[in-house]
PDB file of N, CA and C in Angstrom:
ATOM      1  N   MET A   1     -12.240 -15.563  -1.314  1.00  0.00           N
ATOM      2  CA  MET A   1     -11.361 -14.414  -1.281  1.00  0.00           C
ATOM      3  C   MET A   1     -10.225 -14.704  -0.312  1.00  0.00           C
ATOM      4  N   LYS A   2      -9.018 -14.774  -0.831  1.00  0.00           N
ATOM      5  CA  LYS A   2      -7.860 -14.999   0.019  1.00  0.00           C
ATOM      6  C   LYS A   2      -7.057 -13.717   0.100  1.00  0.00           C
ATOM      7  N   GLY A   3      -6.797 -13.280   1.307  1.00  0.00           N
ATOM      8  CA  GLY A   3      -5.967 -12.104   1.507  1.00  0.00           C
ATOM      9  C   GLY A   3      -4.517 -12.531   1.635  1.00  0.00           C
ATOM     10  N   MET A   4      -3.741 -11.748   2.358  1.00  0.00           N
ATOM     11  CA  MET A   4      -2.332 -12.082   2.550  1.00  0.00           C
ATOM     12  C   MET A   4      -1.932 -11.766   3.977  1.00  0.00           C
ATOM     13  N   THR A   5      -0.780 -12.271   4.350  1.00  0.00           N
ATOM     14  CA  THR A   5      -0.263 -11.987   5.681  1.00  0.00           C
ATOM     15  C   THR A   5       0.529 -10.680   5.632  1.00  0.00           C
ATOM     16  N   ARG A   6       0.831 -10.151   6.794  1.00  0.00           N
ATOM     17  CA  ARG A   6       1.659  -8.946   6.876  1.00  0.00           C
ATOM     18  C   ARG A   6       3.031  -9.215   6.265  1.00  0.00           C
ATOM     19  N   GLU A   7       3.571 -10.402   6.491  1.00  0.00           N
ATOM     20  CA  GLU A   7       4.883 -10.765   5.957  1.00  0.00           C
ATOM     21  C   GLU A   7       4.861 -10.795   4.432  1.00  0.00           C
ATOM     22  N   GLU A   8       3.804 -11.338   3.843  1.00  0.00           N
ATOM     23  CA  GLU A   8       3.682 -11.362   2.381  1.00  0.00           C
ATOM     24  C   GLU A   8       3.593  -9.939   1.831  1.00  0.00           C
ATOM     25  N   PHE A   9       2.821  -9.091   2.504  1.00  0.00           N
ATOM     26  CA  PHE A   9       2.682  -7.706   2.080  1.00  0.00           C
ATOM     27  C   PHE A   9       4.031  -6.986   2.207  1.00  0.00           C
ATOM     28  N   GLN A  10       4.741  -7.230   3.302  1.00  0.00           N
ATOM     29  CA  GLN A  10       6.043  -6.589   3.491  1.00  0.00           C
ATOM     30  C   GLN A  10       7.032  -7.055   2.423  1.00  0.00           C
ATOM     31  N   PHE A  11       6.967  -8.319   2.033  1.00  0.00           N
ATOM     32  CA  PHE A  11       7.846  -8.823   0.981  1.00  0.00           C
ATOM     33  C   PHE A  11       7.603  -8.073  -0.324  1.00  0.00           C
ATOM     34  N   ILE A  12       6.348  -7.833  -0.662  1.00  0.00           N
ATOM     35  CA  ILE A  12       6.002  -7.073  -1.867  1.00  0.00           C
ATOM     36  C   ILE A  12       6.634  -5.686  -1.814  1.00  0.00           C
ATOM     37  N   VAL A  13       6.553  -5.055  -0.649  1.00  0.00           N
ATOM     38  CA  VAL A  13       7.140  -3.724  -0.476  1.00  0.00           C
ATOM     39  C   VAL A  13       8.668  -3.800  -0.515  1.00  0.00           C
ATOM     40  N   ASP A  14       9.238  -4.775   0.158  1.00  0.00           N
ATOM     41  CA  ASP A  14      10.702  -4.903   0.216  1.00  0.00           C
ATOM     42  C   ASP A  14      11.327  -5.074  -1.168  1.00  0.00           C
ATOM     43  N   ILE A  15      10.663  -5.826  -2.041  1.00  0.00           N
ATOM     44  CA  ILE A  15      11.215  -6.032  -3.382  1.00  0.00           C
ATOM     45  C   ILE A  15      10.715  -4.974  -4.371  1.00  0.00           C
ATOM     46  N   LYS A  16       9.946  -4.039  -3.859  1.00  0.00           N
ATOM     47  CA  LYS A  16       9.410  -2.913  -4.647  1.00  0.00           C
ATOM     48  C   LYS A  16       8.594  -3.388  -5.845  1.00  0.00           C
ATOM     49  N   LYS A  17       7.767  -4.373  -5.602  1.00  0.00           N
ATOM     50  CA  LYS A  17       6.886  -4.874  -6.644  1.00  0.00           C
ATOM     51  C   LYS A  17       5.651  -3.979  -6.719  1.00  0.00           C
ATOM     52  N   GLU A  18       5.364  -3.459  -7.907  1.00  0.00           N
ATOM     53  CA  GLU A  18       4.146  -2.685  -8.055  1.00  0.00           C
ATOM     54  C   GLU A  18       2.983  -3.645  -7.879  1.00  0.00           C
ATOM     55  N   TYR A  19       1.993  -3.190  -7.147  1.00  0.00           N
ATOM     56  CA  TYR A  19       0.901  -4.072  -6.763  1.00  0.00           C
ATOM     57  C   TYR A  19      -0.418  -3.323  -6.870  1.00  0.00           C
ATOM     58  N   GLU A  20      -1.382  -3.949  -7.494  1.00  0.00           N
ATOM     59  CA  GLU A  20      -2.724  -3.387  -7.621  1.00  0.00           C
ATOM     60  C   GLU A  20      -3.672  -4.315  -6.882  1.00  0.00           C
ATOM     61  N   PHE A  21      -4.564  -3.727  -6.098  1.00  0.00           N
ATOM     62  CA  PHE A  21      -5.481  -4.560  -5.320  1.00  0.00           C
ATOM     63  C   PHE A  21      -6.835  -3.879  -5.174  1.00  0.00           C
ATOM     64  N   LEU A  22      -7.794  -4.675  -4.755  1.00  0.00           N
ATOM     65  CA  LEU A  22      -9.155  -4.216  -4.544  1.00  0.00           C
ATOM     66  C   LEU A  22      -9.397  -4.129  -3.044  1.00  0.00           C
ATOM     67  N   ALA A  23      -9.905  -2.989  -2.584  1.00  0.00           N
ATOM     68  CA  ALA A  23     -10.267  -2.804  -1.176  1.00  0.00           C
ATOM     69  C   ALA A  23     -11.552  -2.000  -1.128  1.00  0.00           C
ATOM     70  N   ASN A  24     -12.523  -2.506  -0.421  1.00  0.00           N
ATOM     71  CA  ASN A  24     -13.828  -1.845  -0.313  1.00  0.00           C
ATOM     72  C   ASN A  24     -14.432  -1.550  -1.680  1.00  0.00           C
ATOM     73  N   GLY A  25     -14.216  -2.468  -2.621  1.00  0.00           N
ATOM     74  CA  GLY A  25     -14.798  -2.338  -3.950  1.00  0.00           C
ATOM     75  C   GLY A  25     -14.103  -1.344  -4.863  1.00  0.00           C
ATOM     76  N   LYS A  26     -12.952  -0.817  -4.459  1.00  0.00           N
ATOM     77  CA  LYS A  26     -12.225   0.162  -5.268  1.00  0.00           C
ATOM     78  C   LYS A  26     -10.797  -0.321  -5.494  1.00  0.00           C
ATOM     79  N   ARG A  27     -10.235   0.052  -6.666  1.00  0.00           N
ATOM     80  CA  ARG A  27      -8.877  -0.350  -7.030  1.00  0.00           C
ATOM     81  C   ARG A  27      -7.854   0.628  -6.460  1.00  0.00           C
ATOM     82  N   TYR A  28      -6.792   0.069  -5.877  1.00  0.00           N
ATOM     83  CA  TYR A  28      -5.688   0.841  -5.318  1.00  0.00           C
ATOM     84  C   TYR A  28      -4.381   0.329  -5.906  1.00  0.00           C
ATOM     85  N   THR A  29      -3.368   1.196  -5.909  1.00  0.00           N
ATOM     86  CA  THR A  29      -2.060   0.783  -6.390  1.00  0.00           C
ATOM     87  C   THR A  29      -0.986   1.102  -5.356  1.00  0.00           C
ATOM     88  N   LEU A  30       0.014   0.262  -5.359  1.00  0.00           N
ATOM     89  CA  LEU A  30       1.186   0.427  -4.512  1.00  0.00           C
ATOM     90  C   LEU A  30       2.362   0.549  -5.475  1.00  0.00           C
ATOM     91  N   THR A  31       3.024   1.709  -5.463  1.00  0.00           N
ATOM     92  CA  THR A  31       4.152   1.953  -6.350  1.00  0.00           C
ATOM     93  C   THR A  31       5.296   2.563  -5.537  1.00  0.00           C
ATOM     94  N   TYR A  32       6.397   2.856  -6.219  1.00  0.00           N
ATOM     95  CA  TYR A  32       7.609   3.320  -5.536  1.00  0.00           C
ATOM     96  C   TYR A  32       8.270   4.395  -6.372  1.00  0.00           C
ATOM     97  N   GLY A  33       9.088   5.206  -5.718  1.00  0.00           N
ATOM     98  CA  GLY A  33       9.811   6.237  -6.445  1.00  0.00           C
ATOM     99  C   GLY A  33      10.845   6.894  -5.557  1.00  0.00           C
ATOM    100  N   LYS A  34      11.434   7.962  -6.095  1.00  0.00           N
ATOM    101  CA  LYS A  34      12.401   8.780  -5.359  1.00  0.00           C
ATOM    102  C   LYS A  34      11.914  10.222  -5.407  1.00  0.00           C
ATOM    103  N   ASP A  35      12.023  10.911  -4.274  1.00  0.00           N
ATOM    104  CA  ASP A  35      11.619  12.311  -4.242  1.00  0.00           C
ATOM    105  C   ASP A  35      12.738  13.187  -4.811  1.00  0.00           C
ATOM    106  N   ASP A  36      12.535  14.492  -4.807  1.00  0.00           N
ATOM    107  CA  ASP A  36      13.501  15.423  -5.394  1.00  0.00           C
ATOM    108  C   ASP A  36      14.877  15.375  -4.725  1.00  0.00           C
ATOM    109  N   SER A  37      14.912  14.950  -3.472  1.00  0.00           N
ATOM    110  CA  SER A  37      16.202  14.863  -2.779  1.00  0.00           C
ATOM    111  C   SER A  37      16.843  13.481  -2.919  1.00  0.00           C
ATOM    112  N   GLY A  38      16.209  12.580  -3.677  1.00  0.00           N
ATOM    113  CA  GLY A  38      16.772  11.262  -3.917  1.00  0.00           C
ATOM    114  C   GLY A  38      16.380  10.194  -2.912  1.00  0.00           C
ATOM    115  N   LYS A  39      15.482  10.531  -1.979  1.00  0.00           N
ATOM    116  CA  LYS A  39      15.041   9.547  -0.984  1.00  0.00           C
ATOM    117  C   LYS A  39      13.922   8.686  -1.556  1.00  0.00           C
ATOM    118  N   ASP A  40      14.020   7.376  -1.262  1.00  0.00           N
ATOM    119  CA  ASP A  40      12.983   6.440  -1.708  1.00  0.00           C
ATOM    120  C   ASP A  40      11.675   6.702  -0.979  1.00  0.00           C
ATOM    121  N   TYR A  41      10.560   6.423  -1.669  1.00  0.00           N
ATOM    122  CA  TYR A  41       9.257   6.473  -1.015  1.00  0.00           C
ATOM    123  C   TYR A  41       8.372   5.361  -1.550  1.00  0.00           C
ATOM    124  N   ILE A  42       7.351   5.060  -0.791  1.00  0.00           N
ATOM    125  CA  ILE A  42       6.314   4.107  -1.161  1.00  0.00           C
ATOM    126  C   ILE A  42       5.061   4.939  -1.408  1.00  0.00           C
ATOM    127  N   ALA A  43       4.389   4.709  -2.521  1.00  0.00           N
ATOM    128  CA  ALA A  43       3.190   5.475  -2.853  1.00  0.00           C
ATOM    129  C   ALA A  43       1.979   4.547  -2.853  1.00  0.00           C
ATOM    130  N   LEU A  44       0.925   4.966  -2.176  1.00  0.00           N
ATOM    131  CA  LEU A  44      -0.300   4.180  -2.100  1.00  0.00           C
ATOM    132  C   LEU A  44      -1.479   5.096  -2.359  1.00  0.00           C
ATOM    133  N   GLY A  45      -2.354   4.679  -3.261  1.00  0.00           N
ATOM    134  CA  GLY A  45      -3.534   5.486  -3.534  1.00  0.00           C
ATOM    135  C   GLY A  45      -4.497   4.800  -4.481  1.00  0.00           C
ATOM    136  N   ARG A  46      -5.635   5.445  -4.666  1.00  0.00           N
ATOM    137  CA  ARG A  46      -6.634   4.942  -5.607  1.00  0.00           C
ATOM    138  C   ARG A  46      -6.058   4.957  -7.014  1.00  0.00           C
ATOM    139  N   LEU A  47      -6.453   3.998  -7.795  1.00  0.00           N
ATOM    140  CA  LEU A  47      -6.024   3.917  -9.182  1.00  0.00           C
ATOM    141  C   LEU A  47      -6.391   5.215  -9.886  1.00  0.00           C
ATOM    142  N   TYR A  48      -5.449   5.822 -10.562  1.00  0.00           N
ATOM    143  CA  TYR A  48      -5.584   7.065 -11.331  1.00  0.00           C
ATOM    144  C   TYR A  48      -5.700   8.323 -10.478  1.00  0.00           C
ATOM    145  N   ASP A  49      -5.601   8.225  -9.167  1.00  0.00           N
ATOM    146  CA  ASP A  49      -5.587   9.402  -8.294  1.00  0.00           C
ATOM    147  C   ASP A  49      -4.161   9.659  -7.824  1.00  0.00           C
ATOM    148  N   GLN A  50      -3.921  10.827  -7.271  1.00  0.00           N
ATOM    149  CA  GLN A  50      -2.612  11.160  -6.710  1.00  0.00           C
ATOM    150  C   GLN A  50      -2.414  10.341  -5.430  1.00  0.00           C
ATOM    151  N   PRO A  51      -1.373   9.502  -5.366  1.00  0.00           N
ATOM    152  CA  PRO A  51      -1.165   8.669  -4.172  1.00  0.00           C
ATOM    153  C   PRO A  51      -0.521   9.443  -3.025  1.00  0.00           C
ATOM    154  N   GLU A  52      -0.668   8.911  -1.839  1.00  0.00           N
ATOM    155  CA  GLU A  52       0.044   9.423  -0.674  1.00  0.00           C
ATOM    156  C   GLU A  52       1.421   8.752  -0.656  1.00  0.00           C
ATOM    157  N   ARG A  53       2.416   9.477  -0.159  1.00  0.00           N
ATOM    158  CA  ARG A  53       3.775   8.937  -0.103  1.00  0.00           C
ATOM    159  C   ARG A  53       4.160   8.616   1.340  1.00  0.00           C
ATOM    160  N   TYR A  54       4.907   7.515   1.482  1.00  0.00           N
ATOM    161  CA  TYR A  54       5.363   7.057   2.792  1.00  0.00           C
ATOM    162  C   TYR A  54       6.856   6.761   2.702  1.00  0.00           C
ATOM    163  N   ALA A  55       7.582   7.109   3.749  1.00  0.00           N
ATOM    164  CA  ALA A  55       9.043   7.006   3.744  1.00  0.00           C
ATOM    165  C   ALA A  55       9.557   5.579   3.920  1.00  0.00           C
ATOM    166  N   SER A  56       8.764   4.713   4.552  1.00  0.00           N
ATOM    167  CA  SER A  56       9.226   3.351   4.842  1.00  0.00           C
ATOM    168  C   SER A  56       8.026   2.430   5.036  1.00  0.00           C
ATOM    169  N   PHE A  57       8.312   1.135   5.147  1.00  0.00           N
ATOM    170  CA  PHE A  57       7.236   0.177   5.412  1.00  0.00           C
ATOM    171  C   PHE A  57       6.569   0.501   6.749  1.00  0.00           C
ATOM    172  N   GLY A  58       7.366   0.838   7.759  1.00  0.00           N
ATOM    173  CA  GLY A  58       6.818   1.194   9.067  1.00  0.00           C
ATOM    174  C   GLY A  58       5.912   2.411   8.988  1.00  0.00           C
ATOM    175  N   ASP A  59       6.327   3.412   8.229  1.00  0.00           N
ATOM    176  CA  ASP A  59       5.521   4.617   8.033  1.00  0.00           C
ATOM    177  C   ASP A  59       4.205   4.255   7.343  1.00  0.00           C
ATOM    178  N   LEU A  60       4.280   3.387   6.338  1.00  0.00           N
ATOM    179  CA  LEU A  60       3.084   2.922   5.631  1.00  0.00           C
ATOM    180  C   LEU A  60       2.130   2.223   6.591  1.00  0.00           C
ATOM    181  N   MET A  61       2.654   1.317   7.411  1.00  0.00           N
ATOM    182  CA  MET A  61       1.804   0.571   8.341  1.00  0.00           C
ATOM    183  C   MET A  61       1.218   1.472   9.436  1.00  0.00           C
ATOM    184  N   ASN A  62       1.967   2.470   9.859  1.00  0.00           N
ATOM    185  CA  ASN A  62       1.498   3.331  10.948  1.00  0.00           C
ATOM    186  C   ASN A  62       0.543   4.428  10.506  1.00  0.00           C
ATOM    187  N   HIS A  63       0.599   4.830   9.226  1.00  0.00           N
ATOM    188  CA  HIS A  63      -0.178   5.994   8.820  1.00  0.00           C
ATOM    189  C   HIS A  63      -1.138   5.801   7.648  1.00  0.00           C
ATOM    190  N   ALA A  64      -0.880   4.821   6.779  1.00  0.00           N
ATOM    191  CA  ALA A  64      -1.704   4.659   5.581  1.00  0.00           C
ATOM    192  C   ALA A  64      -3.107   4.177   5.928  1.00  0.00           C
ATOM    193  N   LYS A  65      -4.090   4.871   5.351  1.00  0.00           N
ATOM    194  CA  LYS A  65      -5.488   4.497   5.562  1.00  0.00           C
ATOM    195  C   LYS A  65      -6.205   4.395   4.229  1.00  0.00           C
ATOM    196  N   ILE A  66      -7.157   3.485   4.194  1.00  0.00           N
ATOM    197  CA  ILE A  66      -8.084   3.368   3.078  1.00  0.00           C
ATOM    198  C   ILE A  66      -9.465   3.516   3.687  1.00  0.00           C
ATOM    199  N   GLU A  67     -10.115   4.599   3.335  1.00  0.00           N
ATOM    200  CA  GLU A  67     -11.452   4.897   3.854  1.00  0.00           C
ATOM    201  C   GLU A  67     -11.527   4.735   5.374  1.00  0.00           C
ATOM    202  N   ASN A  68     -10.674   5.439   6.073  1.00  0.00           N
ATOM    203  CA  ASN A  68     -10.643   5.486   7.544  1.00  0.00           C
ATOM    204  C   ASN A  68     -10.258   4.179   8.223  1.00  0.00           C
ATOM    205  N   GLN A  69      -9.719   3.215   7.474  1.00  0.00           N
ATOM    206  CA  GLN A  69      -9.196   1.986   8.064  1.00  0.00           C
ATOM    207  C   GLN A  69      -7.715   1.909   7.738  1.00  0.00           C
ATOM    208  N   TYR A  70      -6.918   1.595   8.737  1.00  0.00           N
ATOM    209  CA  TYR A  70      -5.494   1.451   8.488  1.00  0.00           C
ATOM    210  C   TYR A  70      -5.244   0.287   7.542  1.00  0.00           C
ATOM    211  N   VAL A  71      -4.272   0.459   6.654  1.00  0.00           N
ATOM    212  CA  VAL A  71      -3.902  -0.605   5.720  1.00  0.00           C
ATOM    213  C   VAL A  71      -3.498  -1.861   6.483  1.00  0.00           C
ATOM    214  N   ARG A  72      -2.826  -1.694   7.608  1.00  0.00           N
ATOM    215  CA  ARG A  72      -2.385  -2.857   8.399  1.00  0.00           C
ATOM    216  C   ARG A  72      -3.564  -3.727   8.829  1.00  0.00           C
ATOM    217  N   GLU A  73      -4.754  -3.127   8.966  1.00  0.00           N
ATOM    218  CA  GLU A  73      -5.953  -3.875   9.343  1.00  0.00           C
ATOM    219  C   GLU A  73      -6.630  -4.525   8.139  1.00  0.00           C
ATOM    220  N   LEU A  74      -6.295  -4.051   6.938  1.00  0.00           N
ATOM    221  CA  LEU A  74      -6.942  -4.546   5.731  1.00  0.00           C
ATOM    222  C   LEU A  74      -6.146  -5.593   4.974  1.00  0.00           C
ATOM    223  N   ILE A  75      -4.870  -5.769   5.334  1.00  0.00           N
ATOM    224  CA  ILE A  75      -3.998  -6.671   4.570  1.00  0.00           C
ATOM    225  C   ILE A  75      -4.623  -8.059   4.394  1.00  0.00           C
ATOM    226  N   ALA A  76      -5.225  -8.588   5.416  1.00  0.00           N
ATOM    227  CA  ALA A  76      -5.791  -9.941   5.332  1.00  0.00           C
ATOM    228  C   ALA A  76      -6.974 -10.032   4.369  1.00  0.00           C
ATOM    229  N   PHE A  77      -7.489  -8.869   3.939  1.00  0.00           N
ATOM    230  CA  PHE A  77      -8.653  -8.863   3.064  1.00  0.00           C
ATOM    231  C   PHE A  77      -8.374  -8.335   1.658  1.00  0.00           C
ATOM    232  N   LEU A  78      -7.125  -7.982   1.379  1.00  0.00           N
ATOM    233  CA  LEU A  78      -6.793  -7.415   0.072  1.00  0.00           C
ATOM    234  C   LEU A  78      -6.962  -8.464  -1.009  1.00  0.00           C
ATOM    235  N   GLU A  79      -7.576  -8.038  -2.106  1.00  0.00           N
ATOM    236  CA  GLU A  79      -7.789  -8.916  -3.246  1.00  0.00           C
ATOM    237  C   GLU A  79      -6.943  -8.431  -4.418  1.00  0.00           C
ATOM    238  N   PRO A  80      -6.068  -9.288  -4.954  1.00  0.00           N
ATOM    239  CA  PRO A  80      -5.263  -8.871  -6.113  1.00  0.00           C
ATOM    240  C   PRO A  80      -6.128  -8.683  -7.347  1.00  0.00           C
TER     241      PRO A  80
END
């Protein structure tokens, strides 16, 4: 199982590549969009569930959690 570095993960976010990965045995997706006011957001959540939205990569790293673990701590273990 090879994970990725923070830089590789940030590159995926920077180019707005939709990304699906396995964490703790469950599938998650990373997608992007614009809210009603036209601001970009990053969406992260379980596959087929309503994702949480984050305003920036920094916001994602500081607040996003998967089962009580910050995403920033899980990047090295993410499985595509």
